Tab-separated table of C-alpha atoms in Angstrom:
chain	number	residue	atom	x	y	z
I	787	MET	CA	0.000	0.000	0.000
I	788	ASN	CA	1.130	3.524	-0.777
I	789	ARG	CA	1.967	5.270	2.496
I	790	THR	CA	1.877	8.782	1.045
I	791	ARG	CA	-1.463	10.255	1.970
I	792	ARG	CA	-0.786	13.305	4.157
I	793	ARG	CA	-1.017	16.834	2.805
I	794	ARG	CA	2.294	18.598	2.611
I	795	HIS	CA	1.304	21.673	4.668
I	796	SER	CA	0.391	19.364	7.605
I	797	GLN	CA	4.126	18.556	8.027
I	798	PRO	CA	5.767	21.849	9.122
I	799	ASP	CA	8.589	20.157	11.087
I	800	VAL	CA	10.069	18.022	8.325
I	801	ARG	CA	13.873	17.950	8.444
I	802	LEU	CA	15.776	16.456	5.540
I	803	GLU	CA	19.297	15.140	5.305
I	804	LEU	CA	21.001	15.060	1.921
I	805	PHE	CA	24.358	13.371	1.574
I	806	PRO	CA	26.343	11.543	-1.106
I	807	ILE	CA	27.565	7.974	-0.867
I	808	PRO	CA	31.341	8.082	-1.341
I	809	GLY	CA	33.484	5.164	-2.375
I	810	ILE	CA	31.493	3.814	-5.322
I	811	PRO	CA	34.059	2.688	-7.905
I	812	GLU	CA	33.955	3.233	-11.653
I	813	VAL	CA	31.050	1.142	-12.895
I	814	ARG	CA	31.571	-1.452	-15.619
I	815	GLU	CA	29.171	-3.592	-17.640
I	816	GLY	CA	27.789	-6.399	-15.510
I	817	ASP	CA	28.249	-4.623	-12.184
I	818	ASP	CA	25.406	-4.810	-9.656
I	819	ILE	CA	24.578	-1.232	-8.657
I	820	GLY	CA	22.696	-2.347	-5.570
I	821	GLU	CA	25.712	-4.361	-4.371
I	822	LEU	CA	28.035	-1.404	-4.924
I	823	ILE	CA	25.736	0.863	-2.923
I	824	VAL	CA	25.409	-1.636	-0.044
I	825	ALA	CA	29.183	-2.098	0.089
I	826	ALA	CA	29.742	1.659	0.199
I	827	MET	CA	26.997	2.353	2.771
I	828	PRO	CA	25.816	-0.666	4.772
I	829	ASP	CA	23.863	1.458	7.277
I	830	LEU	CA	21.001	2.526	5.027
I	831	ARG	CA	17.686	2.840	6.854
I	832	ASP	CA	14.058	2.114	6.167
I	833	GLY	CA	12.531	5.070	4.317
I	834	ASP	CA	15.801	6.351	2.857
I	835	ILE	CA	15.544	7.447	-0.754
I	836	LEU	CA	18.457	6.738	-3.087
I	837	VAL	CA	18.977	9.070	-6.037
I	838	VAL	CA	21.084	7.193	-8.592
I	839	THR	CA	22.616	8.866	-11.623
I	840	SER	CA	21.279	7.107	-14.710
I	841	LYS	CA	24.727	6.905	-16.235
I	842	ILE	CA	25.969	4.247	-13.808
I	843	ALA	CA	22.848	2.178	-14.423
I	844	SER	CA	23.491	2.501	-18.164
I	845	LYS	CA	27.111	1.442	-17.810
I	846	ALA	CA	26.176	-1.573	-15.687
I	847	GLU	CA	23.528	-2.589	-18.235
I	848	GLY	CA	25.832	-2.363	-21.255
I	849	ARG	CA	24.355	0.821	-22.698
I	850	VAL	CA	27.770	2.213	-23.675
I	851	ARG	CA	28.543	2.500	-27.380
I	852	ARG	CA	32.076	2.629	-28.727
I	853	GLY	CA	33.104	3.758	-32.188
I	854	VAL	CA	29.893	5.594	-33.044
I	855	SER	CA	29.479	9.346	-33.155
I	856	ARG	CA	27.170	11.101	-30.735
I	857	ASN	CA	24.959	12.118	-33.663
I	858	GLU	CA	24.660	8.499	-34.809
I	859	ALA	CA	23.734	7.415	-31.306
I	860	VAL	CA	21.166	10.191	-31.005
I	861	ALA	CA	19.534	9.032	-34.243
I	862	THR	CA	19.179	5.464	-32.951
I	863	GLU	CA	17.618	6.650	-29.664
I	864	THR	CA	15.226	9.163	-31.253
I	865	ARG	CA	11.563	8.392	-31.749
I	866	ARG	CA	10.700	11.927	-32.822
I	867	VAL	CA	12.772	15.066	-33.402
I	868	VAL	CA	11.042	17.932	-31.635
I	869	ALA	CA	13.457	20.759	-32.426
I	870	ARG	CA	16.842	21.235	-34.001
I	871	ARG	CA	19.184	24.221	-34.021
I	872	GLY	CA	22.660	23.665	-35.387
I	873	GLU	CA	24.074	20.596	-33.663
I	874	THR	CA	21.562	20.774	-30.816
I	875	VAL	CA	18.701	18.292	-31.071
I	876	ILE	CA	15.718	18.027	-28.755
I	877	ALA	CA	14.183	14.609	-29.243
I	878	GLU	CA	11.579	12.273	-27.820
I	879	THR	CA	12.940	8.913	-26.714
I	880	ALA	CA	11.227	5.534	-26.751
I	881	HIS	CA	10.484	6.121	-23.042
I	882	GLY	CA	8.442	9.228	-23.932
I	883	PHE	CA	11.009	11.647	-22.489
I	884	VAL	CA	11.630	14.869	-24.426
I	885	MET	CA	15.232	15.869	-23.801
I	886	ALA	CA	18.415	17.108	-25.400
I	887	ALA	CA	20.191	14.591	-27.627
I	888	ALA	CA	17.620	11.888	-26.745
I	889	GLY	CA	19.502	11.378	-23.463
I	890	VAL	CA	22.775	10.398	-25.166
I	891	ASP	CA	25.784	11.596	-23.138
I	892	ALA	CA	29.459	11.812	-24.011
I	893	SER	CA	30.651	13.154	-20.625
I	894	ASN	CA	32.029	11.111	-17.707
I	895	THR	CA	32.728	8.205	-20.015
I	896	GLU	CA	35.836	6.917	-21.756
I	897	SER	CA	37.046	8.798	-24.804
I	898	GLY	CA	35.440	7.453	-27.961
I	899	THR	CA	32.336	6.200	-26.185
I	900	VAL	CA	28.835	7.529	-25.600
I	901	VAL	CA	26.298	6.456	-22.989
I	902	LEU	CA	22.610	5.813	-23.741
I	903	LEU	CA	19.776	5.889	-21.238
I	904	PRO	CA	18.801	2.558	-19.649
I	905	VAL	CA	16.275	0.663	-21.741
I	906	ASP	CA	13.867	0.543	-18.789
I	907	PRO	CA	14.905	2.954	-16.015
I	908	ASP	CA	11.984	1.859	-13.806
I	909	ALA	CA	13.323	-1.697	-13.940
I	910	SER	CA	16.784	-0.335	-13.080
I	911	ALA	CA	15.303	1.319	-9.992
I	912	VAL	CA	13.466	-1.871	-8.985
I	913	ALA	CA	16.696	-3.900	-9.294
I	914	VAL	CA	18.594	-1.566	-6.958
I	915	ARG	CA	15.738	-1.503	-4.456
I	916	THR	CA	15.410	-5.290	-4.491
I	917	ARG	CA	19.145	-5.838	-3.926
I	918	VAL	CA	19.260	-3.396	-0.984
I	919	ARG	CA	16.274	-5.148	0.639
I	920	GLU	CA	17.870	-8.566	0.125
I	921	ARG	CA	21.255	-7.539	1.520
I	922	LEU	CA	20.286	-5.178	4.344
I	923	GLY	CA	16.673	-6.021	5.100
I	924	VAL	CA	15.567	-2.393	4.726
I	925	SER	CA	13.014	-0.836	2.384
I	926	VAL	CA	14.307	2.149	0.457
I	927	GLY	CA	12.961	4.197	-2.386
I	928	VAL	CA	15.034	4.520	-5.555
I	929	ILE	CA	15.040	7.278	-8.169
I	930	ILE	CA	17.100	7.009	-11.344
I	931	SER	CA	17.894	10.592	-12.360
I	932	ASP	CA	19.151	12.390	-15.435
I	933	THR	CA	19.703	15.969	-16.476
I	934	PHE	CA	17.027	17.861	-18.409
I	935	GLY	CA	16.764	21.385	-19.757
I	936	ARG	CA	13.532	23.361	-19.401
I	937	ALA	CA	11.704	25.021	-22.273
I	938	TRP	CA	11.211	28.370	-20.543
I	939	ARG	CA	14.229	28.499	-18.228
I	940	ASN	CA	17.980	28.658	-18.666
I	941	GLY	CA	20.087	25.939	-17.116
I	942	GLN	CA	19.468	22.290	-16.387
I	943	THR	CA	18.210	20.298	-13.423
I	944	ASP	CA	17.974	16.624	-12.629
I	945	LEU	CA	14.630	14.867	-13.106
I	946	ALA	CA	13.459	11.338	-12.461
I	947	VAL	CA	13.665	8.910	-15.379
I	948	GLY	CA	13.017	5.809	-13.267
I	949	VAL	CA	11.180	5.357	-9.966
I	950	ALA	CA	10.613	2.462	-7.556
I	951	GLY	CA	9.200	2.622	-4.037
I	952	VAL	CA	8.603	6.367	-4.215
I	953	THR	CA	5.373	8.211	-4.897
I	954	PRO	CA	6.048	9.822	-8.311
I	955	ALA	CA	3.499	12.619	-7.901
I	956	LEU	CA	1.049	13.961	-5.340
I	957	ASP	CA	-2.344	14.838	-6.767
I	958	TYR	CA	-3.972	17.695	-4.849
I	959	ARG	CA	-6.695	18.262	-7.439
I	960	GLY	CA	-10.111	18.407	-5.821
I	961	MET	CA	-8.682	19.414	-2.455
I	962	SER	CA	-8.679	22.941	-1.028
I	963	ASP	CA	-6.007	25.199	0.399
I	964	ASP	CA	-6.052	26.832	3.842
I	965	HIS	CA	-8.216	29.651	2.465
I	966	GLY	CA	-10.842	27.301	1.064
I	967	ASN	CA	-9.785	27.765	-2.566
I	968	ALA	CA	-10.259	24.689	-4.724
I	969	LEU	CA	-7.056	23.211	-6.149
I	970	GLU	CA	-7.738	22.389	-9.790
I	971	VAL	CA	-4.387	21.710	-11.435
I	972	THR	CA	-1.937	21.068	-8.586
I	973	LEU	CA	-0.015	17.873	-9.298
I	974	THR	CA	3.325	17.981	-7.501
I	975	ALA	CA	6.139	16.043	-9.168
I	976	ILE	CA	7.652	14.585	-5.991
I	977	ALA	CA	10.116	12.282	-7.765
I	978	ASP	CA	11.476	15.159	-9.852
I	979	GLU	CA	11.877	17.373	-6.780
I	980	LEU	CA	13.779	14.594	-5.003
I	981	ALA	CA	15.962	13.961	-8.055
I	982	ALA	CA	16.939	17.629	-8.170
I	983	ALA	CA	17.618	17.665	-4.425
I	984	GLY	CA	19.879	14.644	-4.716
I	985	ASP	CA	21.871	16.301	-7.475
I	986	LEU	CA	22.824	19.119	-5.114
I	987	VAL	CA	25.106	16.762	-3.204
I	988	LYS	CA	26.097	14.320	-5.946
I	989	GLY	CA	27.826	16.886	-8.118
I	990	LYS	CA	28.667	16.538	-11.795
I	991	VAL	CA	32.423	15.994	-11.469
I	992	ALA	CA	32.836	14.659	-7.925
I	993	GLN	CA	32.490	10.960	-8.885
I	994	THR	CA	29.669	10.518	-6.368
I	995	PRO	CA	26.810	9.170	-8.502
I	996	VAL	CA	24.464	8.217	-5.654
I	997	ALA	CA	22.859	10.413	-3.004
I	998	VAL	CA	20.715	9.594	0.011
I	999	ILE	CA	17.691	11.632	1.071
I	1000	ARG	CA	16.727	10.884	4.666
I	1001	GLY	CA	13.855	12.172	6.756
I	1002	ILE	CA	11.022	12.003	4.261
I	1003	ALA	CA	10.014	8.355	4.484
I	1004	GLU	CA	6.342	9.284	4.101
I	1005	TYR	CA	6.979	9.626	0.366
I	1006	THR	CA	8.199	6.037	0.081
I	1007	THR	CA	5.851	3.145	-0.659
I	1008	ASP	CA	5.687	-0.518	0.273
I	1009	GLU	CA	5.281	-1.606	-3.346
I	1010	ASP	CA	7.535	-0.660	-6.246
I	1011	GLY	CA	4.716	1.531	-7.575
I	1012	PRO	CA	3.715	2.756	-11.036
I	1013	GLY	CA	7.133	4.017	-12.039
I	1014	VAL	CA	7.880	7.197	-13.908
I	1015	ARG	CA	4.929	7.001	-16.304
I	1016	GLU	CA	2.827	9.240	-14.038
I	1017	LEU	CA	5.265	12.060	-14.822
I	1018	VAL	CA	5.334	11.615	-18.607
I	1019	ARG	CA	2.654	13.788	-20.148
I	1020	GLN	CA	0.559	11.910	-22.693
I	1021	SER	CA	0.481	13.300	-26.212
I	1022	GLU	CA	-3.238	14.133	-26.099
I	1023	ASP	CA	-2.616	16.346	-23.043
I	1024	ASP	CA	0.545	17.991	-24.336
I	1025	MET	CA	-0.144	21.564	-25.453
I	1026	PHE	CA	3.428	21.903	-26.716
I	1027	ARG	CA	3.857	18.540	-28.420
I	1028	TYR	CA	4.998	19.929	-31.758
I	1029	GLY	CA	8.386	21.568	-31.740
I	1030	SER	CA	9.924	23.736	-34.428
I	1031	ARG	CA	11.278	20.683	-36.245
I	1032	ASP	CA	8.157	18.556	-36.503
I	1033	VAL	CA	5.249	20.999	-36.549
I	1034	VAL	CA	4.954	20.801	-40.348
I	1035	PHE	CA	5.023	17.009	-40.228
I	1036	ALA	CA	2.107	17.052	-37.777
I	1037	ARG	CA	-0.211	17.577	-40.752
I	1038	ARG	CA	-1.534	14.268	-41.984
I	1039	THR	CA	-4.450	13.455	-44.261
I	1040	ILE	CA	-7.261	12.081	-42.098
I	1041	ARG	CA	-10.170	10.304	-43.787
I	1042	GLU	CA	-12.001	8.846	-40.798
I	1043	PHE	CA	-13.575	11.125	-38.196
I	1044	SER	CA	-15.276	10.550	-34.868
I	1045	ALA	CA	-18.655	12.045	-34.005
I	1046	GLU	CA	-17.055	14.520	-31.602
I	1047	PRO	CA	-18.057	18.070	-32.591
I	1048	VAL	CA	-15.476	20.546	-33.830
I	1049	ASP	CA	-14.801	23.724	-31.872
I	1050	GLY	CA	-15.159	26.547	-34.390
I	1051	ALA	CA	-12.721	28.691	-32.407
I	1052	LYS	CA	-9.952	26.231	-33.270
I	1053	VAL	CA	-10.787	26.496	-36.976
I	1054	ARG	CA	-10.715	30.285	-36.746
I	1055	ARG	CA	-7.260	30.132	-35.171
I	1056	ALA	CA	-6.205	27.985	-38.126
I	1057	VAL	CA	-7.473	30.735	-40.435
I	1058	ASP	CA	-5.246	33.153	-38.496
I	1059	ALA	CA	-2.290	30.955	-39.460
I	1060	ALA	CA	-3.502	30.681	-43.064
I	1061	ILE	CA	-3.577	34.419	-43.674
I	1062	SER	CA	0.021	34.799	-42.512
I	1063	ALA	CA	1.183	33.169	-45.771
I	1064	PRO	CA	3.119	35.207	-48.351
I	1065	ALA	CA	1.182	36.790	-51.221
I	1066	PRO	CA	2.036	38.940	-54.266
I	1067	HIS	CA	1.738	42.738	-54.333
I	1068	HIS	CA	0.905	42.944	-50.588
I	1069	THR	CA	-2.508	41.414	-51.347
I	1070	THR	CA	-4.702	39.137	-49.242
I	1071	PRO	CA	-5.965	36.568	-51.765
I	1072	TRP	CA	-7.474	34.123	-49.233
I	1073	ARG	CA	-11.056	33.737	-48.096
I	1074	PHE	CA	-12.345	30.817	-46.013
I	1075	VAL	CA	-15.987	29.786	-46.029
I	1076	LEU	CA	-16.702	27.810	-42.861
I	1077	LEU	CA	-19.609	25.396	-43.196
I	1078	GLU	CA	-20.799	24.949	-39.624
I	1079	SER	CA	-24.378	24.053	-40.584
I	1080	ALA	CA	-25.056	20.388	-41.316
I	1081	GLU	CA	-27.878	21.467	-43.629
I	1082	ILE	CA	-25.684	23.655	-45.813
I	1083	ARG	CA	-22.949	20.986	-45.912
I	1084	GLU	CA	-25.421	18.413	-47.167
I	1085	LYS	CA	-26.915	20.816	-49.683
I	1086	LEU	CA	-23.481	21.664	-51.085
I	1087	LEU	CA	-22.288	18.060	-51.289
I	1088	ASP	CA	-25.506	16.920	-52.972
I	1089	ALA	CA	-25.204	19.680	-55.600
I	1090	MET	CA	-21.516	18.903	-56.181
I	1091	ARG	CA	-22.300	15.213	-56.529
I	1092	GLU	CA	-24.915	15.878	-59.197
I	1093	ALA	CA	-22.521	18.157	-61.115
I	1094	TRP	CA	-19.729	15.602	-60.865
I	1095	ILE	CA	-21.934	12.752	-62.122
I	1096	ALA	CA	-23.097	14.891	-65.048
I	1097	ASP	CA	-19.489	15.646	-65.996
I	1098	LEU	CA	-18.448	12.001	-65.790
I	1099	ARG	CA	-21.396	10.862	-67.880
I	1100	GLY	CA	-20.433	13.478	-70.431
I	1101	ASP	CA	-16.988	11.871	-70.524
I	1102	GLY	CA	-18.605	8.580	-71.454
I	1103	LEU	CA	-17.714	6.680	-68.282
I	1104	SER	CA	-19.731	3.652	-67.203
I	1105	GLU	CA	-22.118	3.926	-64.268
I	1106	GLU	CA	-19.879	1.565	-62.282
I	1107	SER	CA	-16.845	3.740	-62.884
I	1108	ILE	CA	-18.834	6.867	-62.018
I	1109	ALA	CA	-20.028	5.344	-58.738
I	1110	ARG	CA	-16.466	4.382	-57.838
I	1111	ARG	CA	-15.164	7.898	-58.470
I	1112	VAL	CA	-18.016	9.595	-56.664
I	1113	ARG	CA	-17.256	7.531	-53.557
I	1114	ARG	CA	-13.960	9.388	-53.299
I	1115	GLY	CA	-15.927	12.340	-52.017
I	1116	ASP	CA	-17.243	10.358	-49.033
I	1117	VAL	CA	-14.543	11.846	-46.835
I	1118	LEU	CA	-16.317	15.219	-47.091
I	1119	ARG	CA	-19.617	13.690	-46.000
I	1120	ALA	CA	-17.959	11.893	-43.111
I	1121	ALA	CA	-16.533	15.088	-41.646
I	1122	PRO	CA	-18.503	17.048	-39.041
I	1123	TYR	CA	-17.083	20.347	-40.325
I	1124	LEU	CA	-16.067	21.663	-43.747
I	1125	ALA	CA	-14.111	24.678	-44.880
I	1126	VAL	CA	-13.917	25.950	-48.458
I	1127	PRO	CA	-10.801	28.050	-49.128
I	1128	CYS	CA	-11.294	30.545	-51.939
I	1129	LEU	CA	-8.971	32.578	-54.125
I	1130	ILE	CA	-9.695	36.196	-54.975
I	1131	MET	CA	-7.643	38.205	-57.453
I	1132	ASP	CA	-8.164	41.639	-55.849
I	1133	GLY	CA	-4.987	43.632	-56.284
I	1134	SER	CA	-3.683	41.607	-59.209
I	1135	HIS	CA	-2.099	43.307	-62.213
I	1136	THR	CA	-3.482	43.193	-65.752
I	1137	TYR	CA	-1.045	42.979	-68.662
I	1138	ARG	CA	-1.332	43.336	-72.434
I	1139	ASP	CA	-0.544	39.668	-73.185
I	1140	ASP	CA	-1.991	36.369	-72.003
I	1141	ARG	CA	1.394	34.956	-71.004
I	1142	ARG	CA	1.951	37.524	-68.259
I	1143	ASN	CA	-1.696	37.447	-67.183
I	1144	ALA	CA	-1.451	33.663	-66.786
I	1145	ALA	CA	1.714	34.057	-64.710
I	1146	GLU	CA	-0.041	36.666	-62.562
I	1147	ARG	CA	-2.827	34.235	-61.752
I	1148	GLU	CA	-0.313	31.496	-60.995
I	1149	MET	CA	1.288	33.743	-58.380
I	1150	PHE	CA	-2.063	34.114	-56.639
I	1151	VAL	CA	-2.751	30.373	-56.877
I	1152	VAL	CA	0.620	29.636	-55.251
I	1153	ALA	CA	-0.150	32.131	-52.477
I	1154	THR	CA	-3.509	30.484	-51.875
I	1155	GLY	CA	-1.827	27.088	-51.667
I	1156	ALA	CA	0.567	28.450	-49.065
I	1157	GLY	CA	-2.406	29.701	-47.072
I	1158	VAL	CA	-4.150	26.327	-47.294
I	1159	GLN	CA	-0.983	24.557	-46.118
I	1160	ASN	CA	-0.721	26.889	-43.107
I	1161	PHE	CA	-4.392	26.207	-42.401
I	1162	LEU	CA	-3.910	22.423	-42.450
I	1163	VAL	CA	-0.804	22.538	-40.257
I	1164	GLN	CA	-2.490	24.712	-37.649
I	1165	LEU	CA	-5.520	22.416	-37.580
I	1166	ALA	CA	-3.151	19.589	-36.668
I	1167	VAL	CA	-1.554	21.705	-33.933
I	1168	GLU	CA	-5.069	22.327	-32.582
I	1169	GLY	CA	-5.600	18.566	-32.390
I	1170	LEU	CA	-7.887	18.336	-35.425
I	1171	GLY	CA	-7.563	16.038	-38.403
I	1172	SER	CA	-8.116	17.239	-41.947
I	1173	ALA	CA	-8.183	16.217	-45.582
I	1174	TRP	CA	-7.907	18.641	-48.496
I	1175	VAL	CA	-10.118	17.506	-51.394
I	1176	SER	CA	-9.973	19.293	-54.751
I	1177	SER	CA	-13.555	18.599	-55.895
I	1178	THR	CA	-14.943	22.151	-55.548
I	1179	MET	CA	-12.491	23.298	-58.216
I	1180	PHE	CA	-14.394	21.240	-60.806
I	1181	CYS	CA	-17.762	22.842	-60.138
I	1182	ARG	CA	-17.028	26.384	-59.007
I	1183	ASP	CA	-20.263	27.852	-60.330
I	1184	VAL	CA	-22.280	25.304	-58.357
I	1185	VAL	CA	-20.332	26.051	-55.170
I	1186	ARG	CA	-20.699	29.797	-55.603
I	1187	GLU	CA	-24.427	29.421	-56.137
I	1188	VAL	CA	-25.083	27.149	-53.151
I	1189	LEU	CA	-22.907	29.184	-50.793
I	1190	ASP	CA	-24.010	32.548	-52.222
I	1191	LEU	CA	-20.457	33.682	-52.945
I	1192	PRO	CA	-19.380	36.683	-55.041
I	1193	PRO	CA	-18.480	35.936	-58.684
I	1194	GLY	CA	-14.788	36.667	-58.062
I	1195	TRP	CA	-14.390	34.011	-55.378
I	1196	ASP	CA	-12.807	30.826	-56.781
I	1197	PRO	CA	-13.269	27.782	-54.513
I	1198	MET	CA	-9.926	25.967	-54.261
I	1199	GLY	CA	-11.068	22.600	-52.974
I	1200	ALA	CA	-12.699	21.753	-49.661
I	1201	VAL	CA	-11.167	20.794	-46.316
I	1202	ALA	CA	-12.800	18.041	-44.280
I	1203	ILE	CA	-12.210	18.716	-40.571
I	1204	GLY	CA	-12.843	16.600	-37.489
I	1205	HIS	CA	-11.320	14.553	-34.706
I	1206	PRO	CA	-9.459	11.536	-36.097
I	1207	ALA	CA	-11.250	8.223	-35.557
I	1208	ALA	CA	-8.180	6.217	-36.545
I	1209	PRO	CA	-4.444	6.872	-36.916
I	1210	PRO	CA	-3.315	8.041	-40.348
I	1211	ARG	CA	-1.553	5.657	-42.651
I	1212	ASP	CA	2.237	5.683	-42.518
I	1213	ARG	CA	3.844	8.015	-44.994
I	1214	ALA	CA	5.849	6.483	-47.781
I	1215	PRO	CA	9.539	7.134	-47.002
I	1216	ARG	CA	10.964	10.108	-48.834
I	1217	GLN	CA	14.470	11.503	-48.954
I	1218	ALA	CA	15.041	15.179	-49.629
I	1219	THR	CA	17.960	14.301	-51.890
I	1220	ASP	CA	15.521	12.645	-54.322
I	1221	PHE	CA	13.804	15.992	-54.874
I	1222	ILE	CA	16.822	18.302	-55.145
I	1223	VAL	CA	18.784	19.420	-58.178
I	1224	VAL	CA	21.916	21.470	-57.506
I	1225	ARG	CA	23.368	23.729	-60.182
């Protein structure tokens, strides 16, 4: 049973001791970290919390790589690149941690080697805890720590990457403070606070990779506990999931939508992003028609379907082929929200010859495409799925009539918008070098 149940402000007389464990030798592959700790400090007590630098767990578990560059190691440990600037990479690891260089470290290790994070830092913590209990008969908490930067602060601090026998977080939500105010978002990251405290006495260059925190046994637990996962924010709750590197790649074509309604405010924020696109002659060639009424969506799609069928019959296609092609528009019917981006040529120049007039229109078409791309990317950032479908471009008069649009508005496709009901298909692999010509 978890023994952590008391509210923090009911413990005004807490006194903590923080001290390193000296005498731990250089760790090699195959070493037992728990045994090394017991040998260096055989008088550990019930309720002590050990803060263990992840690097020694990695070394003991064979997570040292020789003969590979740091960049190569980072690539192997990266699940998703969040941001990149020069040689600095912020990446998500297989554990779900977002950290510099995917946790790969080239310090405090032999020249020519790099150290990766443990494969399962929670399991590393459990192993240390189990060995201490077996050898000394005491129950300790164990935190495996590593160094993280913070998005809005300079400098680094240690955080927990593995936890056993320690309450990872205290959830005060639903409780009230001493003034009777409801606590709505207070979730205290106990394991991270303890990891940072332990780092104060371990030091980065003092060769003391383990610290003891004594006097706060109420935060230890009888069982190993849930591990660090309570501290890893899930993607659906992460307001800052997309970094500068991968925000564009967040846009995926979604063809299956749930019944969850779409918040129009999110779509309007996507329009804000759309109209930041570049355009010729300081113009604003974009207009977005937002179809929030189910009735008008159905009316438009029915009219477009009739126009499309008439065109295909005029091309001499069989009824079977027509039915197959018309089904491609089902994605628009499946979506709970539609947007129709339109091009207007206000501010364009008129020339004496058709060649330059055609080029002028192409400039505006390109600008509209840039706006649509911004729109789609921002929808993804807002947590919405989308699919751009070109069908309105083949029946512009019909669209203008149904939506009561001015004659100069050219519908440039339609965007199906909704909450994804299924993950998108994997993208076919592409290499930038296949699309580049250098002169």
